Coordinates of C-alpha atoms in Angstrom, one line a residue:
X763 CA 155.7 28.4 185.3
X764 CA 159.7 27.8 184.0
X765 CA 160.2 26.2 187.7
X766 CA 157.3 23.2 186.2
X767 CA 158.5 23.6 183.1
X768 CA 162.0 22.7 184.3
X769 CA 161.0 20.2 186.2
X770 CA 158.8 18.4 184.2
X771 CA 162.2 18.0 181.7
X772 CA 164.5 16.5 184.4
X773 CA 161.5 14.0 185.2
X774 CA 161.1 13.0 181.6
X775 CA 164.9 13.1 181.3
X776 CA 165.3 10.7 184.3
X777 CA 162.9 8.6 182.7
X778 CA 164.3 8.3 179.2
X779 CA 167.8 7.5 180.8
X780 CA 166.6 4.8 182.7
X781 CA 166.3 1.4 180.3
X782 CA 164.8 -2.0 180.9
X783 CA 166.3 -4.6 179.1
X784 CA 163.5 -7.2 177.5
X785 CA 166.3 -10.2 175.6
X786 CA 167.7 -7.6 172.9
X787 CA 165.1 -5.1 173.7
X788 CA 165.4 -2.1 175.7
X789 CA 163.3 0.2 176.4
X790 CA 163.2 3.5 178.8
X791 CA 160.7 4.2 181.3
X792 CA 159.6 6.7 179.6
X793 CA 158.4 4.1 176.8
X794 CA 156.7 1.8 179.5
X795 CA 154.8 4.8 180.5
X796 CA 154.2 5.5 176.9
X797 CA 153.0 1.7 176.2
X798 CA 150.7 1.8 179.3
X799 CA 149.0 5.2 178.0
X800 CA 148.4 3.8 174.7
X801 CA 147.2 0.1 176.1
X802 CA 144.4 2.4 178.7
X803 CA 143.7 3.7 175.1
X804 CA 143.0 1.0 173.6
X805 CA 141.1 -0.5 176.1
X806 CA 138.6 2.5 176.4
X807 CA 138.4 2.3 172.4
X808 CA 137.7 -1.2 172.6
X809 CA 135.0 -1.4 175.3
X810 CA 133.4 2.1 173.4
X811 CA 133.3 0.5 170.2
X812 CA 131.6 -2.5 171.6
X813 CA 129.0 -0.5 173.4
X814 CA 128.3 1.2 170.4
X815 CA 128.4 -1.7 168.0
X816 CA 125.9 -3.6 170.1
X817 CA 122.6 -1.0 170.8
X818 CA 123.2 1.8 167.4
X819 CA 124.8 0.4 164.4
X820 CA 124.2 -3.7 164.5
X821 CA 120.5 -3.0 165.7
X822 CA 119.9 -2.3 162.2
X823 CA 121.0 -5.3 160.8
X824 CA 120.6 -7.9 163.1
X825 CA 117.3 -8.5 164.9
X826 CA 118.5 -11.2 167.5
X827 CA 120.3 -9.5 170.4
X828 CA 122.4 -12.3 171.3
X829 CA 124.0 -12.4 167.5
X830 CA 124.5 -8.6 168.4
X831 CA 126.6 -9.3 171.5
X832 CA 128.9 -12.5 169.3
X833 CA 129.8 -9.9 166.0
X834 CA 129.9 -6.8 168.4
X835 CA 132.4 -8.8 170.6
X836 CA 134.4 -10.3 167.5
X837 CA 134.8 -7.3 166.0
X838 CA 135.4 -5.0 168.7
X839 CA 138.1 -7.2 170.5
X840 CA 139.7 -8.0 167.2
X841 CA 140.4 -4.7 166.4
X842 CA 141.8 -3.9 169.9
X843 CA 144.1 -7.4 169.8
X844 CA 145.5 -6.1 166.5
X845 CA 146.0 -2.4 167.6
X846 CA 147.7 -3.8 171.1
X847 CA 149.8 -6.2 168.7
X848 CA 150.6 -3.3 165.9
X849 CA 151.4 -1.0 169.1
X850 CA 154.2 -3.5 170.8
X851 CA 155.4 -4.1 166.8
X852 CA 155.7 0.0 166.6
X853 CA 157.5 -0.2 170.0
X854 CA 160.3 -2.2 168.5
X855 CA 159.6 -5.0 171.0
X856 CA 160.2 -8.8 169.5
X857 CA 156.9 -10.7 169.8
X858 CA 159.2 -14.3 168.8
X859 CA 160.8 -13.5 172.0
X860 CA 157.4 -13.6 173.8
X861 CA 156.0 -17.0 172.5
X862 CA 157.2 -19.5 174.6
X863 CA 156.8 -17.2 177.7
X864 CA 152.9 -16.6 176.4
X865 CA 152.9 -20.2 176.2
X866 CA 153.8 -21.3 179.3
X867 CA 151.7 -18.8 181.3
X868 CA 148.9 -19.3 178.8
X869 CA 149.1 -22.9 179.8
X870 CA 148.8 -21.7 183.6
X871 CA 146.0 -19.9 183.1
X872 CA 144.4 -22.5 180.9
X873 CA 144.6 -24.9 183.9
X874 CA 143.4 -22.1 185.9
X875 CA 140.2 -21.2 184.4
X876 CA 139.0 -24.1 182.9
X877 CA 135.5 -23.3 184.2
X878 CA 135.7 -19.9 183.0
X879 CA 136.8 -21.5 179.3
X880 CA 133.7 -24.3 180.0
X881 CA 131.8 -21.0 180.1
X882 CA 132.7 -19.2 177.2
X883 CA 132.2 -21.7 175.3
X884 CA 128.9 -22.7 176.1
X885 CA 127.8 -19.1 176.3
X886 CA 128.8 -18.6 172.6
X887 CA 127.3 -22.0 171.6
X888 CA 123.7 -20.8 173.6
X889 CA 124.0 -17.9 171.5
X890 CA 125.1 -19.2 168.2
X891 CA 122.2 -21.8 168.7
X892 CA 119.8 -19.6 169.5
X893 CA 117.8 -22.3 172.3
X894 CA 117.2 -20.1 174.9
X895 CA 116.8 -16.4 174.1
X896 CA 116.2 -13.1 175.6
X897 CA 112.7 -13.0 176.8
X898 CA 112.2 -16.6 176.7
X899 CA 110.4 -18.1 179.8
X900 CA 112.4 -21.4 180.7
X901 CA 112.4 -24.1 184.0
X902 CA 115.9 -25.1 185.3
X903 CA 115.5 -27.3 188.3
X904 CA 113.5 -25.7 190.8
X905 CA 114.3 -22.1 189.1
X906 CA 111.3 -20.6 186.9
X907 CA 111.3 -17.2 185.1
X908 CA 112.2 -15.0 182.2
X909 CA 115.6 -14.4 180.7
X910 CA 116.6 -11.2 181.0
X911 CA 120.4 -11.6 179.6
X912 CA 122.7 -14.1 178.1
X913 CA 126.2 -13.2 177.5
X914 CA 129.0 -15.5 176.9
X915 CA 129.8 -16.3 180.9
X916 CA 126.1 -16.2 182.0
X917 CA 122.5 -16.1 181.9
X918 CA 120.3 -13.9 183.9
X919 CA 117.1 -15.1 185.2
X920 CA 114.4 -12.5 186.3
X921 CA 112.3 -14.6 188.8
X922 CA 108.6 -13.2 190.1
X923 CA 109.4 -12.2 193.1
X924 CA 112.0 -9.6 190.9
X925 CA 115.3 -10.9 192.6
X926 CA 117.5 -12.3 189.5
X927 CA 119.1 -15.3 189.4
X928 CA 122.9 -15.4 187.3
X929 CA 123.1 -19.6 186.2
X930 CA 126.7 -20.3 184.6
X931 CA 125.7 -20.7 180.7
X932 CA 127.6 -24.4 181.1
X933 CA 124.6 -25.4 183.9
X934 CA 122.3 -24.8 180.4
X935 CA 124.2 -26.8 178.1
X936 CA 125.0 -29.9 180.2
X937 CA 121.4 -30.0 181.7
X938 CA 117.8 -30.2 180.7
X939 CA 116.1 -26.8 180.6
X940 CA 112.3 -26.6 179.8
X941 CA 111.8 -23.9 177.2
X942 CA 108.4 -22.7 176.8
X943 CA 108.7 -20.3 174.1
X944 CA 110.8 -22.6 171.9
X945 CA 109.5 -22.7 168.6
X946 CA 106.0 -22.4 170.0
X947 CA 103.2 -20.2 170.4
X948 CA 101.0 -21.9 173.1
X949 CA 101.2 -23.2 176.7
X950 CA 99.6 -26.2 178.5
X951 CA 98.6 -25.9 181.9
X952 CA 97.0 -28.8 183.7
X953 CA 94.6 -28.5 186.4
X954 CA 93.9 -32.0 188.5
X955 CA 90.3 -32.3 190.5
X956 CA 88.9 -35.3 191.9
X957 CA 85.1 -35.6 192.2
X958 CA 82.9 -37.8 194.5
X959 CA 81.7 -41.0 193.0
X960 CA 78.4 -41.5 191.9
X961 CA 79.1 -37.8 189.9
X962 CA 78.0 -37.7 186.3
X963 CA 81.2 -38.0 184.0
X964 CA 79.4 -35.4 182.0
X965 CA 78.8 -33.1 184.2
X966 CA 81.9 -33.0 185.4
X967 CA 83.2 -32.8 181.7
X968 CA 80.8 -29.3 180.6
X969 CA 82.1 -27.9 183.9
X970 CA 85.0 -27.9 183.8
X971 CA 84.9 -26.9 179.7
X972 CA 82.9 -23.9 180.5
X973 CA 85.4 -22.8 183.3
X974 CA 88.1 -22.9 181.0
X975 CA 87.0 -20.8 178.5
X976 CA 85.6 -18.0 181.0
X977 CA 89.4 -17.2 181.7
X978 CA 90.1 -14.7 179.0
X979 CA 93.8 -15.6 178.9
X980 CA 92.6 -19.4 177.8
X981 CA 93.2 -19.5 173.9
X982 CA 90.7 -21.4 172.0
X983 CA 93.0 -23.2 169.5
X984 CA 94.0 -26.0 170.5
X985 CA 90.3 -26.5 172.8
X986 CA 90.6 -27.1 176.3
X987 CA 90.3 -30.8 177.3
X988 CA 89.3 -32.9 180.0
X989 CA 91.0 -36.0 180.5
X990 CA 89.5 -39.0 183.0
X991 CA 92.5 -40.1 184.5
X992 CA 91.8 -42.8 186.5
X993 CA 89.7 -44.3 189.4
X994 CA 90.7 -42.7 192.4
X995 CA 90.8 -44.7 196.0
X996 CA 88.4 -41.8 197.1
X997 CA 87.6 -40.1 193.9
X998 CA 87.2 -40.0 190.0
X999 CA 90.4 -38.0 189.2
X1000 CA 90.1 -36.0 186.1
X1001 CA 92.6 -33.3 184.5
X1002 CA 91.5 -29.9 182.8
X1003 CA 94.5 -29.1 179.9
X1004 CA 94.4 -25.7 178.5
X1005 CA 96.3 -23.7 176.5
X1006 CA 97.7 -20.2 177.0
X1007 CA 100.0 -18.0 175.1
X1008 CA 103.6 -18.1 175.5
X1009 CA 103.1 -14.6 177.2
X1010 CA 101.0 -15.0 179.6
X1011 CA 103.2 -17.9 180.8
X1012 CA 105.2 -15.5 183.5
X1013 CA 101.3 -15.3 185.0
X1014 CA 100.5 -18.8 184.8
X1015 CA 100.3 -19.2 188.7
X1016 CA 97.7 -16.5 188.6
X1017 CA 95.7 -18.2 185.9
X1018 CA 95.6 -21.4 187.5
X1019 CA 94.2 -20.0 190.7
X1020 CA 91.7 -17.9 188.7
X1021 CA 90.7 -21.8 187.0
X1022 CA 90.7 -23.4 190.3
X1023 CA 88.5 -20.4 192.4
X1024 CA 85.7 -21.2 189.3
X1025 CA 86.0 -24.5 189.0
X1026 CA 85.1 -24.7 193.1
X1027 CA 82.4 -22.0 192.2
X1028 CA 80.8 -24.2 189.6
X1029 CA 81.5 -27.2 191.4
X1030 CA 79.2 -26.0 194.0
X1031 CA 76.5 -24.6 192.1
X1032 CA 76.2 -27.9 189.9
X1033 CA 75.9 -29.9 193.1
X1034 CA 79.6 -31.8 192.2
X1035 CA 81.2 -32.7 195.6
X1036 CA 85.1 -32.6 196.1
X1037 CA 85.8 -35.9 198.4
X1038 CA 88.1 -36.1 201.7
X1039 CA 90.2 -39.0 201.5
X1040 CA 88.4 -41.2 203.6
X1041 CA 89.2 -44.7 205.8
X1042 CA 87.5 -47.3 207.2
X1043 CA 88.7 -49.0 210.4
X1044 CA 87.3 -52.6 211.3
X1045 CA 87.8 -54.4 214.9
X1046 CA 88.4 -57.9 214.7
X1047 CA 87.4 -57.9 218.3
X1048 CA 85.8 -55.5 220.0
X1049 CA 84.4 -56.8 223.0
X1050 CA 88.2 -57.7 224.0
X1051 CA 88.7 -53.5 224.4
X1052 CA 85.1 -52.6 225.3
X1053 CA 86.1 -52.6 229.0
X1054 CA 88.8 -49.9 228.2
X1055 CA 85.4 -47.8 227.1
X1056 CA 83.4 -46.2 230.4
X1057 CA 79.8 -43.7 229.0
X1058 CA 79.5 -42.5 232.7
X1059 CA 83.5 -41.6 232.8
X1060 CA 83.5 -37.6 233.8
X1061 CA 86.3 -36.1 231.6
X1062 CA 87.6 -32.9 232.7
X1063 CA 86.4 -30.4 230.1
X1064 CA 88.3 -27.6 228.8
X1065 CA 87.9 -24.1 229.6
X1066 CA 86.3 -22.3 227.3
X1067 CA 88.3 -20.1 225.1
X1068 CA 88.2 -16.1 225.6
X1069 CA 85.9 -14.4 223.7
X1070 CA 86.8 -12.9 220.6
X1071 CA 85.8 -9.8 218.3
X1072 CA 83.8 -10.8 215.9
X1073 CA 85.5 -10.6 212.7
X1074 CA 84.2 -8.8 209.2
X1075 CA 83.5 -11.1 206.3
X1076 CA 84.1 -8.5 203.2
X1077 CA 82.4 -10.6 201.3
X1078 CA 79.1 -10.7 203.0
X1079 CA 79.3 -6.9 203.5
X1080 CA 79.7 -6.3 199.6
X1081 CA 76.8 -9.0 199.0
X1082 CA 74.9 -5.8 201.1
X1083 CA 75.9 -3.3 199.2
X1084 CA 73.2 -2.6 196.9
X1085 CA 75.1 -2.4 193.9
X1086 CA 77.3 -5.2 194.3
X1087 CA 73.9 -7.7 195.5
X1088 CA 73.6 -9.0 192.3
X1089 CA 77.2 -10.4 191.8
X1090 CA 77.8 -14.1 192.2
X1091 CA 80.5 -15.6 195.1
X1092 CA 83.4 -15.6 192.2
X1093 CA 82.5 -12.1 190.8
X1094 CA 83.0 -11.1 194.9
X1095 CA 85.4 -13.1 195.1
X1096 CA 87.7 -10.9 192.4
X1097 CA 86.7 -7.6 194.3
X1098 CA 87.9 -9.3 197.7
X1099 CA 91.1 -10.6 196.1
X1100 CA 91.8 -6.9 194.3
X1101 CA 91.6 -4.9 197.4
X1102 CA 94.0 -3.7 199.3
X1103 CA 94.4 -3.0 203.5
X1104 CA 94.9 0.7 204.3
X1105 CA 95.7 1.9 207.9
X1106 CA 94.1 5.9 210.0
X1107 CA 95.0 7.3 212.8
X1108 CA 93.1 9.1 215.4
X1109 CA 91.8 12.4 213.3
X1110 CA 93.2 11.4 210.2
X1111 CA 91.1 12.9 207.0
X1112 CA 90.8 10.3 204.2
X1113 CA 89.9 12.5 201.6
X1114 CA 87.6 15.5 201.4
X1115 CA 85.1 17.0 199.6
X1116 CA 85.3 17.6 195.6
X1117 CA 88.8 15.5 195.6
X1118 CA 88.1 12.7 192.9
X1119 CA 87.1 9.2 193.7
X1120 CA 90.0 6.7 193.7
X1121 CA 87.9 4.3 195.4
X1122 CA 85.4 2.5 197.7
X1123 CA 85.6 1.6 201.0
X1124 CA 84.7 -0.9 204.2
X1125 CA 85.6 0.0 207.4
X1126 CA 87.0 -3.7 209.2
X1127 CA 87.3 -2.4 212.5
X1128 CA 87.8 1.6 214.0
X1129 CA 85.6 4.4 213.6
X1130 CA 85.4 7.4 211.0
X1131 CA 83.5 10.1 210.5
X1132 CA 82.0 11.6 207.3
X1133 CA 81.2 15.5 207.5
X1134 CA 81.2 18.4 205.4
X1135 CA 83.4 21.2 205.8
X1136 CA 81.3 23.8 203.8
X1137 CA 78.3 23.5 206.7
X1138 CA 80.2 22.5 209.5
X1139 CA 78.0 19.4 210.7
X1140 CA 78.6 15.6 210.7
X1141 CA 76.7 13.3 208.4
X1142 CA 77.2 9.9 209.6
X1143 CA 79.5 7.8 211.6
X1144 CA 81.0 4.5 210.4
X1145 CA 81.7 1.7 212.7
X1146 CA 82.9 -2.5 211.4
X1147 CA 80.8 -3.7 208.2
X1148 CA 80.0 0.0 207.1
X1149 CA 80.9 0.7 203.2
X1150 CA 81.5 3.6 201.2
X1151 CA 82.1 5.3 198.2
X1152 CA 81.1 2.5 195.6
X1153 CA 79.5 4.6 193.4
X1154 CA 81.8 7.2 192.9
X1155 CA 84.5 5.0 192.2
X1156 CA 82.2 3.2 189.1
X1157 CA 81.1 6.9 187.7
X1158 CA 83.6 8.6 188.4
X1159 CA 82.1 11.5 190.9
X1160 CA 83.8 13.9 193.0
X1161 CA 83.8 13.5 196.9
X1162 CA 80.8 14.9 198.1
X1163 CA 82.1 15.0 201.7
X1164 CA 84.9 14.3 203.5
X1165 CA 85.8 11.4 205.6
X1166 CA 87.9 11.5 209.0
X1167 CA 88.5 8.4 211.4
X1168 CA 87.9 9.3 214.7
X1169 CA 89.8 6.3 216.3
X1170 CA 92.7 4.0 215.1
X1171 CA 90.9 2.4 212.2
X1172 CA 91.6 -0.3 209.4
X1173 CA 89.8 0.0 206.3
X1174 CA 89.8 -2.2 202.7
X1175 CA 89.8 -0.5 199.9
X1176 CA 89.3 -1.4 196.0
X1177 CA 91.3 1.1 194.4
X1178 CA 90.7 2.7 190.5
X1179 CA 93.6 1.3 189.0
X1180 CA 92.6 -2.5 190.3
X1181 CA 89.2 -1.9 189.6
X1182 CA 89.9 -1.1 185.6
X1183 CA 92.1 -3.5 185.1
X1184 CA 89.2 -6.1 186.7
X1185 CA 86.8 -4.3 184.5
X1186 CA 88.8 -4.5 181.4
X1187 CA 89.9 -8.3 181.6
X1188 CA 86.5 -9.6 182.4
X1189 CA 83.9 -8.6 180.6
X1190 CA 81.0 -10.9 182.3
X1191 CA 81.9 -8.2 185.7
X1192 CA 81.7 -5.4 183.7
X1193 CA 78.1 -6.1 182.1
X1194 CA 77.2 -7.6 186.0
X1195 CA 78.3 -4.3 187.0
X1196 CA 76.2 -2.2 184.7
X1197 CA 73.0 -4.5 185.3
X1198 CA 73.8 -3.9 189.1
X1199 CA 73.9 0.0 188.4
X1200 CA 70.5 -0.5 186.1
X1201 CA 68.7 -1.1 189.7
X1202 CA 68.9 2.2 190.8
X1203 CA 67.8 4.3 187.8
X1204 CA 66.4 6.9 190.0
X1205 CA 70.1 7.6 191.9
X1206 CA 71.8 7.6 188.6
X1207 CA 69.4 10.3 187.0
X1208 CA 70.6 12.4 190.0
X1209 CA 74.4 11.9 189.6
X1210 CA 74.0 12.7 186.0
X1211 CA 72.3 15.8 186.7
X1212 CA 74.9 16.4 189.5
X1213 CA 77.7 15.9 187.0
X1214 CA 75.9 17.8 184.3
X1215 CA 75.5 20.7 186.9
X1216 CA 79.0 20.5 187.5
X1217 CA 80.2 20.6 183.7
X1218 CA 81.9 17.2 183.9
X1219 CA 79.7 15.4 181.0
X1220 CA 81.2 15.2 177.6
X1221 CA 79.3 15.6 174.8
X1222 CA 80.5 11.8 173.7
X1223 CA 78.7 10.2 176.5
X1224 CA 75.7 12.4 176.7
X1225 CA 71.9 9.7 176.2
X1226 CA 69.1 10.3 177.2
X1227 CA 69.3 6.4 178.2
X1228 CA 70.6 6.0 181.7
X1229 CA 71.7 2.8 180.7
X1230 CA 73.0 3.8 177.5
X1231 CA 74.9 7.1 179.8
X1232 CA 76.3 4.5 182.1
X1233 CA 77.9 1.8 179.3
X1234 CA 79.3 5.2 177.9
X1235 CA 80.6 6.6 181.3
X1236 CA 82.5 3.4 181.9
X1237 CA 84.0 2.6 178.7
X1238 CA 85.3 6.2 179.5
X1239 CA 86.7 5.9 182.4
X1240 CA 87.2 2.7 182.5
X1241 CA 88.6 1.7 178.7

C-alpha cells in the first residue's frame, strides 16, 4: 500500500508540474483533469435534473407534456451553462479571452448545422404552439398515424403496422399536415357507392342511413348524411358522410370496411344493384369484316384443367351449425373475419377432457379424432366441413372429450378473446346469438344441470328461465 501510495504522489506531482499556457492563463494538467471531472459532473447533473424535472415534479403543474419538455429543458440546461461558466470563472481561466475564438467557431458551426438550427426551432415553435400534440392522429403526405413524441429536433409517428416513423419537426412547419384531433371532437369519413339507374333515390338514401348507424363507433351528433353526388356514366354515385370520434380515428380503415361489408349486405337484400362500368361498341360496317368471321371454324380447345380439391366455404358450414343457422350473411360474415387458422400434426392432441373451452372449431382439410381418455374408446372422427365446440365456447363448459388429429390437419378457429370482444361491440350478434341458443331449450337444460352437477353455477346467474340462465351466463362470461 506505501508503494501506491508513493506512486500515486509522483503521478499527481508530474501532473501539477506540467502547465499549459491558455494567453495569460496557465494551468497544470492536473487542473485539466480536474475541469474534465467536474464538466462529466455537470453533465450527469444536467441530464438527471432534466429527467427528473420532466416525469415527477412539472407533472404536477403542467398538464401538456410538450410544455414539460420546453421549461424542463430551459431550466435544466440553464443551470448546467451557468455552473460550466461559474466552474471555468473558479478555475481562474479569462472568458474575454475566449470570445472571439467562440465566435469564430460558433460561426462554423452555425454554417454547419443550419438544419439542425431549422430544427430546433421549429420543434420549440410546434411545442410552444401546441398544433400537433402527443396523441394526436395527423396525415403528412402519404404518412398516417399517431404521435407518439415531439421533442425539439423531431416528431415520432407510430404507424399501424407499429414501425415508427421520425419526420424532422421543420417538414411540419413548412408543410400542410392534416390534424384530426385539432380543436375537435368528431371525424368524417366518407364512403362513395354507385347504384344502378332506375334505383329509388330513397331507397338508396334509408340504406345507407340505417347502415351507418348499425356501426356502433358512428356518433349520432352530427347525423350521418347521404349526399347524391352526381349522374354517373354507369351509375347514380352517392356519398355516405359519418362521423366518428377523434379516437376511434387510428381504426377508421376498420370502420369503413365494417360500413362497406353492410352496405353490400343491405344492398342485396333491398334488391339495389352495384353497376359494372359498361360500353357499347357500334360497327359502321360490318359486312366489310363478316368474312373474317367462320361458325363451322374448329378451334383447338384447351385442355381441361386438373382437378382440384374441393375447397371449404366456412361460411356455409357455420350457416349448418345449428346454433349459428339463424345468423344473417354479415353476422357470419364477422365470425369468418374473427377467426383465426391453426395448424396439427399427425397425433397431436388439441385439448382434452375438463380443460376449459377457448373455442370452436371447423376442420378445413385433415382428420382428427375425438375420444375420451377415461373409457378408452373413440367417439367420432372429423373429416373437411366438420365443426366443433360451439357451444362450449358461448357457455362456457369444460371439454367433455378430448380431440387428436390423426393426419396433418388445418383447422379455423374462433377464439374467446375475439368472440367477446364481437359480443361486446355488437349487440344485434349478441341477442342473435341468444335467440340462436333459445332453439335448443332441451340441450341447454342439460348443460345447466351438467354445470350445476359440477359446482360451476353462481348463485348470480341461477333462473329457472333458460333464457333468462343464458342472458345471465353471457353477460358473465362475456361482459
Amino acid at each position: 500500500m506505501p508503494f501506491v501510495a508513493i506512486a500515486f504522489a509522483k503521478i499527481f506531482d508530474t501532473l501539477d508540474a506540467t502547465t499549459l499556457s491558455f494567453g495569460r492563463t496557465q494551468l497544470s494538467l492536473l487542473d485539466l483533469f480536474q475541469l474534465a471531472l467536474s464538466a462529466l459532473a455537470i453533465f450527469v447533473l444536467t441530464h438527471y435534473l432534466n429527467r427528473v424535472l420532466r416525469s415527477i415534479v412539472l407533472r404536477r403543474f403542467i398538464y401538456e407534456q410538450g410544455i414539460r419538455y420546453i421549461v424542463a429543458n430551459l431550466l435544466s440546461y440553464g443551470l448546467g451553462s451557468f455552473l460550466f461558466i461559474a466552474m471555468l470563472q473558479t478555475s481562474g481561466i479569462n472568458l474575454s479571452s475566449l470570445t472571439v475564438v467562440g465566435g469564430t467557431l460558433g460561426l462554423g458551426i452555425g454554417l454547419g448545422l443550419q438544419n439542425v438550427t431549422r430544427n430546433f426551432v421549429s420543434g420549440v415553435t410546434l411545442l410552444v404552439e401546441q398544433k400537433v400534440k402527443i396523441g394526436d392522429y395527423i396525415r403528412f403526405q402519404n404518412i398516417q398515424g399517431y404521435v407518439r413524441e415531439v421533442s425539439t429536433r423531431a416528431v415520432v409517428v407510430g404507424l399501424k403496422d407499429g414501425s415508427k416513423v421520425i419526420l424532422p419537426s421543420s417538414l411540419l412547419i413548412e408543410n400542410q399536415v392534416i390534424n384530426y384531433h385539432y380543436e375537435t371532437q368528431t371525424v368524417r369519413l366518407t364512403v362513395a357507392v354507385g347504384v344502378a339507374y332506375g334505383t329509388d333515390p330513397v331507397l338508396v338514401t334509408e340504406t345507407l342511413l340505417m347502415c351507418a348507424y348499425s356501426q356502433a363507433c358512428v356518433v349520432k351528433t352530427p347525423p350521418a348524411q347521404v349526399i347524391f353526388q352526381n349522374f354517373g356514366d354507369n351509375a347514380l354515385e352517392f356519398e355516405l358522410w359519418v362521423w366518428i370520434e377523434e379516437q376511434y380515428m387510428g381504426q377508421h380503415p376498420e370502420i369503413l370496411s365494417a360500413l362497406r361489408y353492410t352496405i353490400c349486405f343491405y344492398f342485396k337484400r333491398n334488391g339495389i344493384g352495384i353497376p359494372w362500368p359498361q360500353r357499347e361498341l357500334w360497327l359502321k360496317n360490318p359486312e366489310a369484316i363478316a368474312k373474317y368471321f367462320h361458325p363451322d371454324l374448329d378451334l383447338p380447345s384447351l385442355s381441361d384443367p386438373a382437378p382440384q380439391e374441393p375447397t371449404i366455404s366456412l361460411s356455409q358450414v357455420l350457416k349448418s351449425s345449428d346454433y349459428f343457422s339463424g345468423l344473417n350473411e354479415l353476422e357470419i360474415r364477422q365470425l369468418v373475419e374473427i377467426g383465426q387458422l391453426q395448424s396439427l400434426q399427425s397425433e397431436e392432441v388439441l385439448f382434452r377432457e375438463r380443460d376449459p373451452a377457448d373455442g370452436f372449431y371447423i376442420v378445413i382439410s385433415g382428420l382428427v379424432e375425438v375420444y375420451t381418455e377415461k373409457l378408452g374408446r373413440v367417439l367420432a372422427s372429423l373429416g373437411p366441413g366438420s365443426f366443433f365446440g360451439e357451444l362450449a365456447l358461448m357457455l362456457g363448459i369444460p371439454r367433455t372429450a378430448s380431440v387428436k388429429a390423426k393426419e396433418k390437419s388445418l383447422l379455423f378457429v374462433v377464439r374467446f378473446p375475439q368472440f367477446e370482444q364481437l359480443l361486446q361491440s355488437n349487440p344485434d350478434f349478441r341477442e342473435a346469438i341468444i335467440n340462436a341458443l333459445g332453439e335448443h331449450q332441451g340441450e341447454l337444460m342439460r348443460r345447466k344441470e351438467e354445470l350445476a352437477t359440477k359446482g360451476l353455477l353462481t348463485s348470480e346467474e341461477e333462473d329457472s328461465n333458460i333464457m333468462n340462465w343464458v342472458r345471465k351466463r353471457l353477460q358473465r362470461l362475456f361482459g
